[in-house]
């Protein structure tokens, strides 16, 4: 795909998002079921195969590749869920079952450069645990707090930076 082809694919989205800004705002979701016996999370991953990342359909993608922003939510759901299971096991909190839902609010106008001032990326991300348990609320609150504190992905998202380096031939100045 060249730049003209990309512009042609994205032009209708940019036009729509300028005239109908509410259509650019989406909440993407990742969900899963926490499995305490193996300290793992069975993620619900609808859609395309996850071995290839591509444009989201609301940014001009054809839907055959996974959107990296959705993959990020799934990574967070997996990590937070596994951390929850490990902390629950360590604290010996009686929990029958737990599902996890991660939601991220994204305005595609920022991603497509349609409107200045609109952030690129998630405006907010929420992690929610639906817990079936007879444990007191105070224990469940502490369990959730510790799952957030020790979740590698959640903590890493607070400390992201980018860099680049040139590889191979070519010395453009």
mmCIF file of C-alpha atoms in Angstrom:
data_model
loop_
_atom_site.group_PDB
_atom_site.id
_atom_site.type_symbol
_atom_site.label_atom_id
_atom_site.label_comp_id
_atom_site.label_asym_id
_atom_site.label_seq_id
_atom_site.Cartn_x
_atom_site.Cartn_y
_atom_site.Cartn_z
ATOM 1 C CA UNK A 1 0.000 0.000 0.000
ATOM 2 C CA UNK A 2 1.327 3.456 -0.854
ATOM 3 C CA UNK A 3 0.476 6.831 0.705
ATOM 4 C CA UNK A 4 -2.177 7.651 -1.914
ATOM 5 C CA UNK A 5 -3.948 4.350 -1.315
ATOM 6 C CA UNK A 6 -3.858 4.891 2.465
ATOM 7 C CA UNK A 7 -5.237 8.425 2.100
ATOM 8 C CA UNK A 8 -8.021 7.118 -0.148
ATOM 9 C CA UNK A 9 -8.969 4.440 2.384
ATOM 10 C CA UNK A 10 -8.939 6.826 5.337
ATOM 11 C CA UNK A 11 -10.545 9.858 3.632
ATOM 12 C CA UNK A 12 -14.178 8.757 4.202
ATOM 13 C CA UNK A 13 -13.464 8.139 7.885
ATOM 14 C CA UNK A 14 -11.816 11.530 8.313
ATOM 15 C CA UNK A 15 -14.701 13.279 6.570
ATOM 16 C CA UNK A 16 -17.294 11.461 8.674
ATOM 17 C CA UNK A 17 -15.422 12.147 11.912
ATOM 18 C CA UNK A 18 -15.245 15.869 11.059
ATOM 19 C CA UNK A 19 -18.974 16.130 10.372
ATOM 20 C CA UNK A 20 -20.128 13.540 12.921
ATOM 21 C CA UNK A 21 -17.520 13.578 15.730
ATOM 22 C CA UNK A 22 -19.567 11.274 17.947
ATOM 23 C CA UNK A 23 -19.017 8.413 15.469
ATOM 24 C CA UNK A 24 -15.263 8.557 16.132
ATOM 25 C CA UNK A 25 -15.680 7.789 19.829
ATOM 26 C CA UNK A 26 -15.582 4.090 20.632
ATOM 27 C CA UNK A 27 -15.133 1.960 23.716
ATOM 28 C CA UNK A 28 -13.052 -1.092 22.895
ATOM 29 C CA UNK A 29 -13.340 -4.043 25.274
ATOM 30 C CA UNK A 30 -11.374 -7.117 26.301
ATOM 31 C CA UNK A 31 -12.881 -9.801 28.546
ATOM 32 C CA UNK A 32 -11.824 -13.074 30.041
ATOM 33 C CA UNK A 33 -12.472 -15.681 32.717
ATOM 34 C CA UNK A 34 -9.872 -16.056 35.456
ATOM 35 C CA UNK A 35 -8.847 -19.670 36.053
ATOM 36 C CA UNK A 36 -7.564 -20.055 39.594
ATOM 37 C CA UNK A 37 -6.417 -23.671 39.329
ATOM 38 C CA UNK A 38 -3.794 -22.735 36.722
ATOM 39 C CA UNK A 39 -3.449 -19.035 37.619
ATOM 40 C CA UNK A 40 -4.314 -18.042 34.072
ATOM 41 C CA UNK A 41 -6.940 -16.142 32.090
ATOM 42 C CA UNK A 42 -9.024 -17.514 29.247
ATOM 43 C CA UNK A 43 -9.365 -14.410 27.083
ATOM 44 C CA UNK A 44 -12.343 -13.864 24.798
ATOM 45 C CA UNK A 45 -10.723 -12.687 21.592
ATOM 46 C CA UNK A 46 -13.340 -12.188 18.917
ATOM 47 C CA UNK A 47 -12.397 -11.199 15.436
ATOM 48 C CA UNK A 48 -9.361 -11.783 13.263
ATOM 49 C CA UNK A 49 -6.302 -13.882 13.944
ATOM 50 C CA UNK A 50 -4.023 -12.214 16.447
ATOM 51 C CA UNK A 51 -0.699 -13.004 14.821
ATOM 52 C CA UNK A 52 -0.954 -9.901 12.600
ATOM 53 C CA UNK A 53 -1.604 -6.333 13.669
ATOM 54 C CA UNK A 54 -3.239 -3.841 11.333
ATOM 55 C CA UNK A 55 -5.466 -0.795 11.125
ATOM 56 C CA UNK A 56 -8.716 -0.871 13.103
ATOM 57 C CA UNK A 57 -11.773 -0.890 10.825
ATOM 58 C CA UNK A 58 -12.649 2.616 12.119
ATOM 59 C CA UNK A 59 -9.256 3.846 10.877
ATOM 60 C CA UNK A 60 -9.492 2.236 7.445
ATOM 61 C CA UNK A 61 -8.567 -1.360 8.227
ATOM 62 C CA UNK A 62 -10.334 -4.219 6.499
ATOM 63 C CA UNK A 63 -10.853 -6.239 9.692
ATOM 64 C CA UNK A 64 -8.546 -9.108 8.710
ATOM 65 C CA UNK A 65 -5.841 -8.090 11.200
ATOM 66 C CA UNK A 66 -6.079 -7.427 14.895
ATOM 67 C CA UNK A 67 -5.900 -3.825 16.053
ATOM 68 C CA UNK A 68 -2.879 -3.281 18.321
ATOM 69 C CA UNK A 69 -5.015 -1.070 20.582
ATOM 70 C CA UNK A 70 -7.341 -4.035 21.154
ATOM 71 C CA UNK A 71 -4.348 -6.294 21.700
ATOM 72 C CA UNK A 72 -3.181 -3.877 24.404
ATOM 73 C CA UNK A 73 -6.501 -4.233 26.222
ATOM 74 C CA UNK A 74 -6.215 -8.023 25.984
ATOM 75 C CA UNK A 75 -2.662 -7.899 27.351
ATOM 76 C CA UNK A 76 -3.901 -5.803 30.258
ATOM 77 C CA UNK A 77 -6.822 -8.184 30.874
ATOM 78 C CA UNK A 78 -4.485 -11.154 30.832
ATOM 79 C CA UNK A 79 -1.904 -9.611 33.134
ATOM 80 C CA UNK A 80 -4.391 -8.108 35.597
ATOM 81 C CA UNK A 81 -6.327 -11.379 35.690
ATOM 82 C CA UNK A 82 -3.249 -13.522 36.293
ATOM 83 C CA UNK A 83 -2.069 -11.080 38.976
ATOM 84 C CA UNK A 84 -5.528 -11.184 40.574
ATOM 85 C CA UNK A 85 -5.398 -15.007 40.641
ATOM 86 C CA UNK A 86 -1.903 -15.047 42.147
ATOM 87 C CA UNK A 87 -2.779 -12.488 44.832
ATOM 88 C CA UNK A 88 -6.057 -14.295 45.612
ATOM 89 C CA UNK A 89 -4.121 -17.537 46.046
ATOM 90 C CA UNK A 90 -1.429 -15.932 48.208
ATOM 91 C CA UNK A 91 -4.014 -14.182 50.406
ATOM 92 C CA UNK A 92 -6.182 -17.314 50.544
ATOM 93 C CA UNK A 93 -9.307 -15.309 49.709
ATOM 94 C CA UNK A 94 -12.246 -17.630 48.976
ATOM 95 C CA UNK A 95 -13.383 -16.803 45.430
ATOM 96 C CA UNK A 96 -15.681 -19.056 43.419
ATOM 97 C CA UNK A 97 -15.264 -17.368 40.034
ATOM 98 C CA UNK A 98 -14.129 -14.090 38.509
ATOM 99 C CA UNK A 99 -14.409 -12.536 35.082
ATOM 100 C CA UNK A 100 -12.411 -9.528 34.019
ATOM 101 C CA UNK A 101 -13.456 -6.740 31.660
ATOM 102 C CA UNK A 102 -11.105 -4.070 30.377
ATOM 103 C CA UNK A 103 -12.581 -1.113 28.517
ATOM 104 C CA UNK A 104 -10.738 1.663 26.747
ATOM 105 C CA UNK A 105 -12.265 4.870 25.405
ATOM 106 C CA UNK A 106 -10.717 5.865 22.087
ATOM 107 C CA UNK A 107 -11.519 8.800 19.826
ATOM 108 C CA UNK A 108 -10.385 7.963 16.308
ATOM 109 C CA UNK A 109 -10.241 11.671 15.401
ATOM 110 C CA UNK A 110 -6.981 11.840 17.373
ATOM 111 C CA UNK A 111 -5.537 8.744 15.735
ATOM 112 C CA UNK A 112 -6.360 10.036 12.248
ATOM 113 C CA UNK A 113 -5.250 13.619 12.953
ATOM 114 C CA UNK A 114 -8.738 14.955 12.211
ATOM 115 C CA UNK A 115 -9.011 17.338 15.169
ATOM 116 C CA UNK A 116 -6.234 19.021 17.107
ATOM 117 C CA UNK A 117 -6.556 18.672 20.835
ATOM 118 C CA UNK A 118 -8.064 15.189 20.651
ATOM 119 C CA UNK A 119 -5.631 12.772 22.304
ATOM 120 C CA UNK A 120 -4.061 10.003 20.282
ATOM 121 C CA UNK A 121 -4.714 6.798 22.157
ATOM 122 C CA UNK A 122 -6.997 5.841 24.976
ATOM 123 C CA UNK A 123 -8.565 8.683 26.921
ATOM 124 C CA UNK A 124 -9.368 6.284 29.755
ATOM 125 C CA UNK A 125 -8.898 2.597 30.486
ATOM 126 C CA UNK A 126 -10.940 0.756 33.097
ATOM 127 C CA UNK A 127 -10.325 -2.691 34.583
ATOM 128 C CA UNK A 128 -13.317 -4.314 36.258
ATOM 129 C CA UNK A 129 -13.522 -7.637 38.087
ATOM 130 C CA UNK A 130 -16.872 -9.437 38.502
ATOM 131 C CA UNK A 131 -16.206 -11.551 41.580
ATOM 132 C CA UNK A 132 -18.310 -14.382 42.980
ATOM 133 C CA UNK A 133 -17.234 -14.776 46.609
ATOM 134 C CA UNK A 134 -18.410 -14.982 50.201
ATOM 135 C CA UNK A 135 -15.358 -12.990 51.360
ATOM 136 C CA UNK A 136 -15.943 -9.623 53.034
ATOM 137 C CA UNK A 137 -15.929 -6.528 50.797
ATOM 138 C CA UNK A 138 -12.780 -5.274 52.523
ATOM 139 C CA UNK A 139 -10.859 -8.402 51.413
ATOM 140 C CA UNK A 140 -12.133 -8.111 47.834
ATOM 141 C CA UNK A 141 -11.227 -4.419 47.728
ATOM 142 C CA UNK A 142 -7.693 -5.220 48.958
ATOM 143 C CA UNK A 143 -7.397 -8.075 46.461
ATOM 144 C CA UNK A 144 -8.352 -5.751 43.599
ATOM 145 C CA UNK A 145 -6.016 -3.008 44.836
ATOM 146 C CA UNK A 146 -3.073 -5.417 44.968
ATOM 147 C CA UNK A 147 -3.901 -6.876 41.546
ATOM 148 C CA UNK A 148 -3.645 -3.368 40.108
ATOM 149 C CA UNK A 149 -0.462 -2.543 42.038
ATOM 150 C CA UNK A 150 1.388 -5.681 40.910
ATOM 151 C CA UNK A 151 0.098 -5.915 37.331
ATOM 152 C CA UNK A 152 3.174 -5.496 35.114
ATOM 153 C CA UNK A 153 1.193 -4.241 32.111
ATOM 154 C CA UNK A 154 -0.828 -1.679 34.098
ATOM 155 C CA UNK A 155 2.276 -0.319 35.779
ATOM 156 C CA UNK A 156 4.269 -0.323 32.527
ATOM 157 C CA UNK A 157 1.657 1.782 30.734
ATOM 158 C CA UNK A 158 2.504 4.602 33.131
ATOM 159 C CA UNK A 159 6.136 4.573 31.986
ATOM 160 C CA UNK A 160 6.126 4.284 28.194
ATOM 161 C CA UNK A 161 8.595 6.150 25.976
ATOM 162 C CA UNK A 162 9.585 5.729 22.340
ATOM 163 C CA UNK A 163 12.895 5.812 20.515
ATOM 164 C CA UNK A 164 14.222 4.887 17.116
ATOM 165 C CA UNK A 165 17.407 3.892 15.330
ATOM 166 C CA UNK A 166 18.296 3.455 11.683
ATOM 167 C CA UNK A 167 19.173 -0.050 10.501
ATOM 168 C CA UNK A 168 20.601 -1.230 7.230
ATOM 169 C CA UNK A 169 21.892 0.885 4.382
ATOM 170 C CA UNK A 170 20.975 4.511 3.912
ATOM 171 C CA UNK A 171 22.034 7.654 5.627
ATOM 172 C CA UNK A 172 19.283 10.191 5.052
ATOM 173 C CA UNK A 173 20.015 13.559 6.556
#
